């Protein structure tokens, strides 16, 4: 059932830009239209591109904000989220905690 | 002979209706929501649009390109590794595997970690284990990863908890004692939830998802809203989502108020402003599915309620669309035709910010 929802109306997470739009809704209380506009502007793409895997696959790798496959040397996990922080201008809790643990 | 379209009953059973019957069911469902919630019915255009979605020939349908929304997930990885005869499918796997599978294979926009009981109270004795799991998952995950659990205030009553069961007290007409018991339970719910989430936030959780809020009635909602308020004051940047258990807050106590609004009897569009006031970022409204009614009736009713909620809310609304809510049939394997039609209708007619 969750997969049916994702296929019918989801933004497909890191396959495209779903995680980024979700972060703006949750971190800044943005409604869907505003969140999409914000993310599109930060990525330098138009709104339809936010769910276009062909555009986002390359762009995510270029920006080093995490992709679904294991490209050697590409940022993953916390490293990818740190790049997302810079891209979107938001703070992510796990990144803050990670930075706090560095001596 | 008039053309018939394949629809579903609220329990998932296949039925066949003509266009006229579908329109009549939509009008009746919308009218029911309008009467109960004192909210506007669907317009003629919206009724036509909903009928068009329900009559689409494909098995699966989807939103128009460009209208996609984030799909958030409750129940965590229990969907994969849990199995209590409900929605879990019992695949032996770690929670890290479950989270990463949702992120990299399923295309989830957010994910959450949850305890196997999925309630806050039983997390207390094993909170260090939950924190370890959260840290390991956060090191590997990219999408927002919440900690999710149910307030589940019923666990604070005898025989599971310390306070006398209000149901037993009410049967003895000890109404004041029953109310006292609920108030004590709500205090403990707030205290436990805040304590658990303080630990999880220190372990890197992106946020918290209060799932099935108000399952034990208005005191359950009161305790949850107080917890949201306290957590928001302590953690200004943390993500907080409040999802409801049912469409209306049951007045088990009957007199509890939040922000000078009586909680008992609130409908989704009346709940949203209070959830925002408490400090949540996202509200998860619910509309129950009636198993004896058609999917056209149920979906029209749900879309009418949720559209009004989206309009009344100052924060994004991610409608609950699991089994038995949001126009989805009450079945552990909801038919894909019904799920995708409900999904499309909620986005394109109700205007939700997410699912």
Short mmCIF file of C-alpha atoms in Angstrom, two decimals:
data_model
loop_
_atom_site.label_atom_id
_atom_site.label_comp_id
_atom_site.label_asym_id
_atom_site.label_seq_id
_atom_site.Cartn_x
_atom_site.Cartn_y
_atom_site.Cartn_z
CA UNK A 1 0.00 0.00 0.00
CA UNK A 2 2.72 2.58 0.78
CA UNK A 3 4.33 1.77 -2.54
CA UNK A 4 0.97 2.32 -4.27
CA UNK A 5 0.88 5.81 -2.72
CA UNK A 6 4.47 6.52 -3.75
CA UNK A 7 3.72 5.47 -7.33
CA UNK A 8 0.42 7.38 -7.46
CA UNK A 9 1.43 10.66 -5.86
CA UNK A 10 4.84 10.53 -4.17
CA UNK A 11 7.96 12.52 -5.02
CA UNK A 12 10.10 9.32 -4.80
CA UNK A 13 12.60 10.54 -2.21
CA UNK A 14 16.25 10.58 -3.26
CA UNK A 15 15.41 9.17 -6.71
CA UNK A 16 14.34 12.78 -7.34
CA UNK A 17 13.87 15.67 -4.86
CA UNK A 18 11.20 14.34 -2.49
CA UNK A 19 13.41 14.40 0.60
CA UNK A 20 14.33 18.04 -0.05
CA UNK A 21 10.72 19.20 -0.42
CA UNK A 22 9.76 17.23 2.69
CA UNK A 23 12.58 18.90 4.64
CA UNK A 24 11.23 22.35 3.77
CA UNK A 25 7.70 21.42 4.82
CA UNK A 26 8.96 20.10 8.15
CA UNK A 27 11.69 22.63 8.93
CA UNK A 28 9.89 25.81 7.85
CA UNK A 29 6.22 24.79 7.87
CA UNK A 30 6.08 25.52 4.13
CA UNK A 31 2.97 24.41 2.25
CA UNK A 32 3.56 22.18 -0.76
CA UNK A 33 3.65 24.96 -3.40
CA UNK A 34 6.05 27.12 -1.44
CA UNK A 35 8.31 24.17 -0.56
CA UNK A 36 8.56 23.10 -4.20
CA UNK A 37 9.31 26.64 -5.35
CA UNK A 38 11.99 27.04 -2.70
CA UNK A 39 13.73 23.77 -3.55
CA UNK A 40 13.49 24.33 -7.30
CA UNK A 41 15.10 27.75 -6.91
CA UNK A 42 17.92 26.35 -4.78
CA UNK A 43 18.54 23.58 -7.32
CA UNK A 44 18.25 25.95 -10.28
CA UNK A 45 15.58 23.86 -12.00
CA UNK A 46 11.87 24.23 -12.79
CA UNK A 47 9.21 22.58 -10.61
CA UNK A 48 8.49 19.60 -12.92
CA UNK A 49 12.18 18.68 -12.69
CA UNK A 50 11.78 18.00 -8.95
CA UNK A 51 10.16 14.67 -9.79
CA UNK A 52 12.10 14.01 -12.99
CA UNK A 53 14.56 11.22 -12.23
CA UNK A 54 16.51 11.93 -15.43
CA UNK A 55 17.27 15.48 -14.28
CA UNK A 56 17.68 14.75 -10.58
CA UNK A 57 19.94 11.71 -10.88
CA UNK A 58 22.72 13.75 -12.45
CA UNK A 59 22.06 16.89 -10.44
CA UNK A 60 22.11 15.05 -7.12
CA UNK A 61 25.46 13.47 -7.99
CA UNK A 62 26.85 16.81 -9.13
CA UNK A 63 25.73 18.52 -5.89
CA UNK A 64 26.81 15.48 -3.85
CA UNK A 65 23.53 15.34 -1.90
CA UNK A 66 23.01 11.58 -2.05
CA UNK A 67 21.86 9.14 -4.71
CA UNK A 68 20.42 5.64 -4.50
CA UNK A 69 23.41 3.82 -5.97
CA UNK A 70 26.87 3.31 -4.51
CA UNK A 71 29.02 5.58 -6.64
CA UNK A 72 32.54 5.34 -5.15
CA UNK A 73 33.53 8.51 -3.34
CA UNK A 74 30.06 10.04 -3.48
CA UNK A 75 28.73 11.54 -0.25
CA UNK A 76 26.45 9.19 1.68
CA UNK A 77 24.56 9.44 4.96
CA UNK A 78 25.71 12.31 7.19
CA UNK A 79 28.07 13.68 4.51
CA UNK A 80 25.23 13.96 1.99
CA UNK A 81 23.01 15.61 4.62
CA UNK A 82 25.72 18.17 5.38
CA UNK A 83 25.66 19.13 1.71
CA UNK A 84 21.85 19.33 1.86
CA UNK A 85 22.14 21.71 4.83
CA UNK A 86 24.28 24.06 2.74
CA UNK A 87 22.09 23.74 -0.33
CA UNK A 88 18.78 24.43 1.43
CA UNK A 89 20.06 26.76 4.16
CA UNK A 90 18.67 24.57 6.97
CA UNK A 91 20.14 22.78 9.96
CA UNK A 92 19.80 19.02 10.28
CA UNK A 93 19.90 17.55 13.77
CA UNK A 94 22.09 14.52 12.98
CA UNK A 95 24.65 16.78 11.28
CA UNK A 96 24.69 19.10 14.28
CA UNK A 97 25.29 16.12 16.58
CA UNK A 98 28.04 14.80 14.28
CA UNK A 99 29.80 18.17 14.26
CA UNK A 100 29.50 18.31 18.05
CA UNK A 101 31.36 15.01 18.31
CA UNK A 102 34.37 16.19 16.30
CA UNK A 103 37.31 17.20 18.43
CA UNK B 1 -27.69 -1.42 -20.64
CA UNK B 2 -25.81 1.34 -18.78
CA UNK B 3 -22.03 1.03 -18.51
CA UNK B 4 -20.91 -0.16 -15.10
CA UNK B 5 -17.60 0.75 -13.44
CA UNK B 6 -15.61 -1.43 -11.03
CA UNK B 7 -15.39 0.15 -7.59
CA UNK B 8 -14.99 -1.18 -4.05
CA UNK B 9 -16.93 -1.37 -0.85
CA UNK B 10 -15.33 0.03 2.31
CA UNK B 11 -14.17 -3.50 3.16
CA UNK B 12 -12.48 -3.85 -0.23
CA UNK B 13 -15.06 -6.08 -1.94
CA UNK B 14 -15.45 -5.45 -5.70
CA UNK B 15 -18.76 -3.86 -6.77
CA UNK B 16 -20.07 -2.45 -10.06
CA UNK B 17 -21.88 0.89 -10.27
CA UNK B 18 -23.24 3.03 -13.11
CA UNK B 19 -22.13 6.65 -13.50
CA UNK B 20 -25.44 7.83 -12.03
CA UNK B 21 -24.98 5.58 -9.00
CA UNK B 22 -21.40 6.81 -8.51
CA UNK B 23 -22.52 10.45 -8.64
CA UNK B 24 -25.30 9.73 -6.17
CA UNK B 25 -22.86 8.00 -3.77
CA UNK B 26 -20.40 10.92 -4.02
CA UNK B 27 -23.13 13.43 -3.25
CA UNK B 28 -24.32 11.41 -0.27
CA UNK B 29 -20.80 10.94 1.14
CA UNK B 30 -19.93 14.60 0.78
CA UNK B 31 -23.25 15.61 2.31
CA UNK B 32 -22.61 13.36 5.31
CA UNK B 33 -19.25 15.06 6.00
CA UNK B 34 -20.83 18.46 5.47
CA UNK B 35 -23.62 17.76 7.98
CA UNK B 36 -21.31 16.34 10.64
CA UNK B 37 -18.50 18.87 10.33
CA UNK B 38 -20.60 21.89 9.31
CA UNK B 39 -18.29 22.36 6.34
CA UNK B 40 -18.99 23.02 2.64
CA UNK B 41 -19.98 20.11 0.40
CA UNK B 42 -17.96 19.35 -2.72
CA UNK B 43 -18.81 21.66 -5.62
CA UNK B 44 -20.33 20.36 -8.86
CA UNK B 45 -16.91 20.54 -10.54
CA UNK B 46 -15.27 18.64 -7.69
CA UNK B 47 -17.97 15.97 -7.80
CA UNK B 48 -17.40 15.55 -11.55
CA UNK B 49 -13.64 15.38 -11.03
CA UNK B 50 -13.99 12.73 -8.31
CA UNK B 51 -16.35 10.68 -10.48
CA UNK B 52 -13.88 10.93 -13.36
CA UNK B 53 -11.07 9.62 -11.11
CA UNK B 54 -13.23 6.73 -9.89
CA UNK B 55 -14.25 5.78 -13.44
CA UNK B 56 -10.74 5.84 -14.96
CA UNK B 57 -10.17 2.58 -16.85
CA UNK B 58 -6.64 1.79 -15.64
CA UNK B 59 -6.08 -0.42 -12.61
CA UNK B 60 -3.65 2.09 -11.08
CA UNK B 61 -4.03 5.84 -11.58
CA UNK B 62 -1.75 8.70 -10.56
CA UNK B 63 -1.66 12.45 -10.04
CA UNK B 64 -0.95 14.71 -12.97
CA UNK B 65 2.77 15.29 -13.51
CA UNK B 66 3.98 18.18 -11.38
CA UNK B 67 1.35 17.63 -8.67
CA UNK B 68 3.30 15.02 -6.67
CA UNK B 69 3.60 15.48 -2.89
CA UNK B 70 5.90 14.04 -0.22
CA UNK B 71 4.72 10.68 1.09
CA UNK B 72 5.62 10.28 4.77
CA UNK B 73 5.64 6.95 6.56
CA UNK B 74 4.33 5.89 9.91
CA UNK B 75 4.83 2.53 11.70
CA UNK B 76 8.53 2.61 10.76
CA UNK B 77 10.18 -0.60 9.72
CA UNK B 78 7.52 -2.68 11.49
CA UNK B 79 5.85 -2.75 8.06
CA UNK B 80 8.65 -5.09 7.00
CA UNK B 81 9.93 -6.89 10.09
CA UNK B 82 6.83 -6.88 12.30
CA UNK B 83 3.98 -9.33 12.01
CA UNK B 84 1.14 -9.34 14.50
CA UNK B 85 -1.45 -10.31 11.94
CA UNK B 86 -1.87 -6.69 10.92
CA UNK B 87 0.19 -4.63 8.52
CA UNK B 88 3.66 -6.11 9.10
CA UNK B 89 4.86 -8.81 6.73
CA UNK B 90 7.34 -10.57 9.02
CA UNK B 91 10.51 -10.33 6.95
CA UNK B 92 13.48 -10.97 9.26
CA UNK B 93 15.58 -7.82 8.86
CA UNK B 94 17.26 -5.17 10.98
CA UNK B 95 15.72 -1.75 11.37
CA UNK B 96 18.65 -0.21 9.50
CA UNK B 97 17.91 -2.51 6.57
CA UNK B 98 14.23 -1.53 6.80
CA UNK B 99 15.01 2.19 6.79
CA UNK B 100 17.50 1.96 3.93
CA UNK B 101 15.13 -0.23 1.91
CA UNK B 102 12.44 2.44 2.19
CA UNK B 103 14.92 5.15 1.17
CA UNK B 104 16.79 3.46 -1.66
CA UNK B 105 14.37 0.86 -3.01
CA UNK B 106 10.87 2.13 -2.26
CA UNK B 107 11.36 5.85 -2.99
CA UNK B 108 10.08 7.05 0.39
CA UNK B 109 10.26 10.80 0.95
CA UNK B 110 10.64 10.44 4.74
CA UNK B 111 10.99 7.44 7.03
CA UNK B 112 10.77 6.70 10.71
CA UNK B 113 12.20 4.39 13.30
CA UNK B 114 9.84 2.78 15.77
CA UNK B 115 9.79 0.27 18.62
CA UNK B 116 8.12 -3.08 17.93
CA UNK B 117 5.21 -2.15 20.27
CA UNK B 118 5.05 1.28 18.57
CA UNK B 119 3.94 3.06 21.77
CA UNK B 120 5.93 5.61 23.78
CA UNK B 121 5.47 3.98 27.19
CA UNK B 122 7.20 0.63 26.44
CA UNK B 123 10.15 2.53 24.92
CA UNK B 124 11.20 3.81 28.34
CA UNK B 125 13.03 0.66 29.56
CA UNK B 126 14.79 0.18 26.21
CA UNK B 127 15.41 3.81 25.28
CA UNK B 128 19.21 3.33 25.05
CA UNK B 129 18.64 0.60 22.48
CA UNK B 130 16.39 2.96 20.50
CA UNK B 131 19.03 5.71 20.67
CA UNK B 132 21.71 3.34 19.36
CA UNK B 133 19.47 2.28 16.48
CA UNK B 134 18.69 5.93 15.69
CA UNK B 135 22.40 6.87 15.63
CA UNK B 136 23.30 3.99 13.32
CA UNK B 137 20.39 4.78 10.99
CA UNK B 138 21.13 8.51 10.93
CA UNK B 139 24.73 7.81 9.90
CA UNK B 140 23.47 5.96 6.83
CA UNK B 141 20.23 7.71 5.89
CA UNK B 142 19.68 10.81 3.76
CA UNK B 143 15.90 11.34 3.84
CA UNK B 144 14.39 12.81 7.05
CA UNK B 145 14.25 10.03 9.67
CA UNK B 146 11.75 10.49 12.49
CA UNK B 147 11.14 8.56 15.66
CA UNK B 148 7.54 7.41 15.58
CA UNK B 149 5.23 6.00 18.23
CA UNK B 150 1.66 6.10 19.46
CA UNK B 151 0.75 8.16 22.55
CA UNK B 152 -1.54 5.18 23.34
CA UNK B 153 -2.77 6.51 26.68
CA UNK B 154 -4.72 3.32 27.31
CA UNK B 155 -1.44 1.73 28.49
CA UNK B 156 -1.55 3.94 31.59
CA UNK B 157 -4.75 2.32 32.89
CA UNK B 158 -5.17 -0.92 34.83
CA UNK B 159 -4.31 -3.71 34.16
CA UNK B 160 -1.45 -2.32 32.00
CA UNK B 161 -0.68 0.84 33.95
CA UNK B 162 -0.89 2.55 37.32
CA UNK B 163 -4.22 4.39 37.03
CA UNK B 164 -7.66 2.94 37.56
CA UNK B 165 -9.43 2.19 34.31
CA UNK B 166 -11.89 5.02 33.56
CA UNK B 167 -14.15 2.56 31.75
CA UNK B 168 -14.55 0.53 34.95
CA UNK B 169 -15.07 3.69 37.02
CA UNK B 170 -17.72 5.03 34.67
CA UNK B 171 -19.60 1.74 34.81
CA UNK B 172 -19.84 2.38 38.57
CA UNK B 173 -20.98 5.99 37.86
CA UNK B 174 -17.74 7.32 39.45
CA UNK B 175 -17.47 10.00 36.78
CA UNK B 176 -15.25 12.39 38.73
CA UNK B 177 -12.86 9.57 39.64
CA UNK B 178 -12.76 8.50 35.98
CA UNK B 179 -11.89 12.05 34.92
CA UNK B 180 -9.17 12.26 37.57
CA UNK B 181 -7.70 9.02 36.31
CA UNK B 182 -7.60 10.36 32.74
CA UNK B 183 -5.96 13.60 33.88
CA UNK B 184 -3.24 11.65 35.75
CA UNK B 185 -2.69 9.42 32.74
CA UNK B 186 -2.38 12.46 30.45
CA UNK B 187 0.26 13.98 32.75
CA UNK B 188 2.28 10.77 32.65
CA UNK B 189 1.86 10.50 28.89
CA UNK B 190 3.27 14.00 28.47
CA UNK B 191 6.13 13.34 30.86
CA UNK B 192 7.12 10.00 29.27
CA UNK B 193 6.89 11.27 25.71
CA UNK B 194 9.05 14.29 26.43
CA UNK B 195 11.62 12.14 28.24
CA UNK B 196 11.83 9.58 25.43
CA UNK B 197 12.13 12.23 22.73
CA UNK B 198 14.78 14.21 24.61
CA UNK B 199 16.95 11.08 24.38
CA UNK B 200 16.12 10.43 20.72
CA UNK B 201 16.80 14.02 19.68
CA UNK B 202 20.17 13.80 21.44
CA UNK B 203 20.83 10.80 19.21
CA UNK B 204 20.18 12.69 16.01
CA UNK B 205 16.48 12.08 15.23
CA UNK B 206 15.18 14.55 12.67
CA UNK B 207 11.82 14.68 14.38
CA UNK B 208 8.97 12.90 16.10
CA UNK B 209 5.75 11.50 14.69
CA UNK B 210 2.88 11.22 17.18
CA UNK B 211 0.87 8.53 15.45
CA UNK B 212 -2.82 7.81 16.30
CA UNK B 213 -3.19 10.76 18.64
CA UNK B 214 -6.41 10.76 20.69
CA UNK B 215 -6.93 7.01 20.37
CA UNK B 216 -7.92 7.03 24.05
CA UNK B 217 -10.01 10.17 23.68
CA UNK B 218 -9.68 13.84 24.56
CA UNK B 219 -7.23 13.31 27.46
CA UNK B 220 -4.92 11.44 25.09
CA UNK B 221 -4.99 14.46 22.77
CA UNK B 222 -4.48 16.85 25.68
CA UNK B 223 -1.41 14.93 26.88
CA UNK B 224 0.00 14.86 23.35
CA UNK B 225 -0.52 18.57 22.68
CA UNK B 226 1.19 19.40 25.99
CA UNK B 227 4.14 17.18 24.97
CA UNK B 228 4.34 18.95 21.60
CA UNK B 229 4.34 22.31 23.35
CA UNK B 230 7.17 21.30 25.72
CA UNK B 231 9.26 19.67 22.99
CA UNK B 232 8.85 22.68 20.70
CA UNK B 233 10.08 25.00 23.48
CA UNK B 234 13.10 22.77 24.15
CA UNK B 235 13.91 21.92 20.52
CA UNK B 236 12.96 24.82 18.22
CA UNK B 237 14.36 23.23 15.03
CA UNK B 238 13.09 19.69 15.42
CA UNK B 239 10.37 18.30 13.09
CA UNK B 240 7.08 17.47 14.81
CA UNK B 241 4.21 15.66 13.10
CA UNK B 242 0.90 14.95 14.83
CA UNK B 243 -1.28 12.32 13.20
CA UNK B 244 -4.72 11.48 14.52
CA UNK B 245 -6.34 8.14 15.40
CA UNK B 246 -9.82 8.94 14.15
CA UNK B 247 -11.83 11.68 12.51
CA UNK B 248 -13.43 12.98 15.72
CA UNK B 249 -11.90 13.37 19.19
CA UNK B 250 -13.90 11.14 21.50
CA UNK B 251 -15.07 12.91 24.66
CA UNK B 252 -14.05 10.27 27.18
CA UNK B 253 -13.36 13.06 29.71
CA UNK B 254 -15.57 15.66 28.10
CA UNK B 255 -14.30 18.80 29.78
CA UNK B 256 -10.64 19.07 28.84
CA UNK B 257 -9.64 22.18 26.91
CA UNK B 258 -6.53 23.24 25.03
CA UNK B 259 -6.08 26.93 24.23
CA UNK B 260 -9.60 27.46 25.61
CA UNK B 261 -11.08 25.04 23.07
CA UNK B 262 -12.93 21.95 24.33
CA UNK B 263 -11.23 18.92 22.78
CA UNK B 264 -14.18 16.54 22.90
CA UNK B 265 -16.02 16.31 19.60
CA UNK B 266 -13.50 18.20 17.45
CA UNK B 267 -13.47 17.33 13.73
CA UNK B 268 -10.27 17.40 11.61
CA UNK B 269 -10.65 21.03 10.49
CA UNK B 270 -11.06 22.06 14.14
CA UNK B 271 -8.11 19.95 15.32
CA UNK B 272 -5.60 21.45 12.86
CA UNK B 273 -5.36 24.95 14.41
CA UNK B 274 -4.74 23.47 17.87
CA UNK B 275 -2.01 21.18 16.60
CA UNK B 276 -0.36 24.18 14.93
CA UNK B 277 -0.76 26.27 18.08
CA UNK B 278 1.00 23.57 20.14
CA UNK B 279 3.99 23.84 17.80
CA UNK B 280 3.76 20.96 15.34
CA UNK B 281 5.11 21.38 11.80
CA UNK B 282 2.77 18.95 10.05
CA UNK B 283 -0.75 17.71 10.86
CA UNK B 284 -2.03 14.28 9.87
CA UNK B 285 -5.84 14.45 9.66
CA UNK B 286 -7.96 11.31 9.58
CA UNK B 287 -11.33 10.42 8.09
CA UNK B 288 -12.64 6.96 8.95
CA UNK B 289 -13.78 4.45 6.32
CA UNK B 290 -17.26 2.94 6.67
CA UNK B 291 -16.98 -0.70 5.56
CA UNK B 292 -20.69 -0.88 4.68
CA UNK B 293 -20.50 2.01 2.22
CA UNK B 294 -19.00 2.23 -1.28
CA UNK B 295 -15.58 3.65 -2.07
CA UNK B 296 -17.32 6.53 -3.87
CA UNK B 297 -19.23 7.42 -0.67
CA UNK B 298 -16.18 6.99 1.57
CA UNK B 299 -13.78 8.89 -0.67
CA UNK B 300 -16.19 11.79 -1.20
CA UNK B 301 -16.72 12.03 2.54
CA UNK B 302 -12.96 11.90 3.24
CA UNK B 303 -12.09 14.45 0.56
CA UNK B 304 -14.78 16.82 1.89
CA UNK B 305 -13.40 16.63 5.44
CA UNK B 306 -9.74 16.88 4.41
CA UNK B 307 -10.29 19.73 1.94
CA UNK B 308 -11.83 21.76 4.79
CA UNK B 309 -8.89 20.82 7.03
CA UNK B 310 -6.29 21.87 4.48
CA UNK B 311 -8.05 25.25 4.21
CA UNK B 312 -8.29 25.71 7.99
CA UNK B 313 -4.71 24.68 8.71
CA UNK B 314 -1.76 27.07 8.93
CA UNK B 315 0.71 24.17 8.70
CA UNK B 316 1.11 21.49 6.00
CA UNK B 317 -1.39 18.62 6.13
CA UNK B 318 -0.24 15.05 5.40
CA UNK B 319 -3.50 13.10 5.31
CA UNK B 320 -3.58 9.64 6.88
CA UNK B 321 -4.24 7.11 4.12
CA UNK B 322 -3.57 3.71 5.64
CA UNK B 323 -5.95 0.80 5.86
CA UNK B 324 -9.40 2.03 6.86
CA UNK B 325 -8.82 5.79 6.70
CA UNK B 326 -8.78 8.53 4.05
CA UNK B 327 -11.09 6.65 1.68
CA UNK B 328 -8.88 3.53 1.72
CA UNK B 329 -10.73 0.22 2.22
CA UNK B 330 -10.48 -1.41 5.66
CA UNK B 331 -8.36 -4.36 4.61
CA UNK B 332 -4.78 -5.41 5.33
CA UNK B 333 -4.13 -5.66 1.59
CA UNK B 334 -5.99 -2.62 0.25
CA UNK B 335 -6.65 -3.01 -3.50
CA UNK B 336 -4.25 -0.93 -5.60
CA UNK B 337 -7.10 0.47 -7.73
CA UNK B 338 -8.76 1.91 -4.62
CA UNK B 339 -5.53 3.17 -3.03
CA UNK B 340 -4.28 5.01 -6.11
CA UNK B 341 -7.70 6.60 -6.78
CA UNK B 342 -7.90 7.83 -3.18
CA UNK B 343 -4.31 9.10 -3.39
CA UNK B 344 -5.02 11.06 -6.59
CA UNK B 345 -8.28 12.52 -5.25
CA UNK B 346 -6.68 13.71 -2.02
CA UNK B 347 -3.94 15.55 -3.90
CA UNK B 348 -5.97 16.94 -6.78
CA UNK B 349 -9.25 17.78 -5.01
CA UNK B 350 -8.49 18.10 -1.27
CA UNK B 351 -5.13 19.81 -2.00
CA UNK B 352 -3.11 18.00 0.66
CA UNK B 353 0.55 18.91 1.20
CA UNK B 354 1.53 15.27 1.61
CA UNK B 355 0.31 11.78 2.42
#
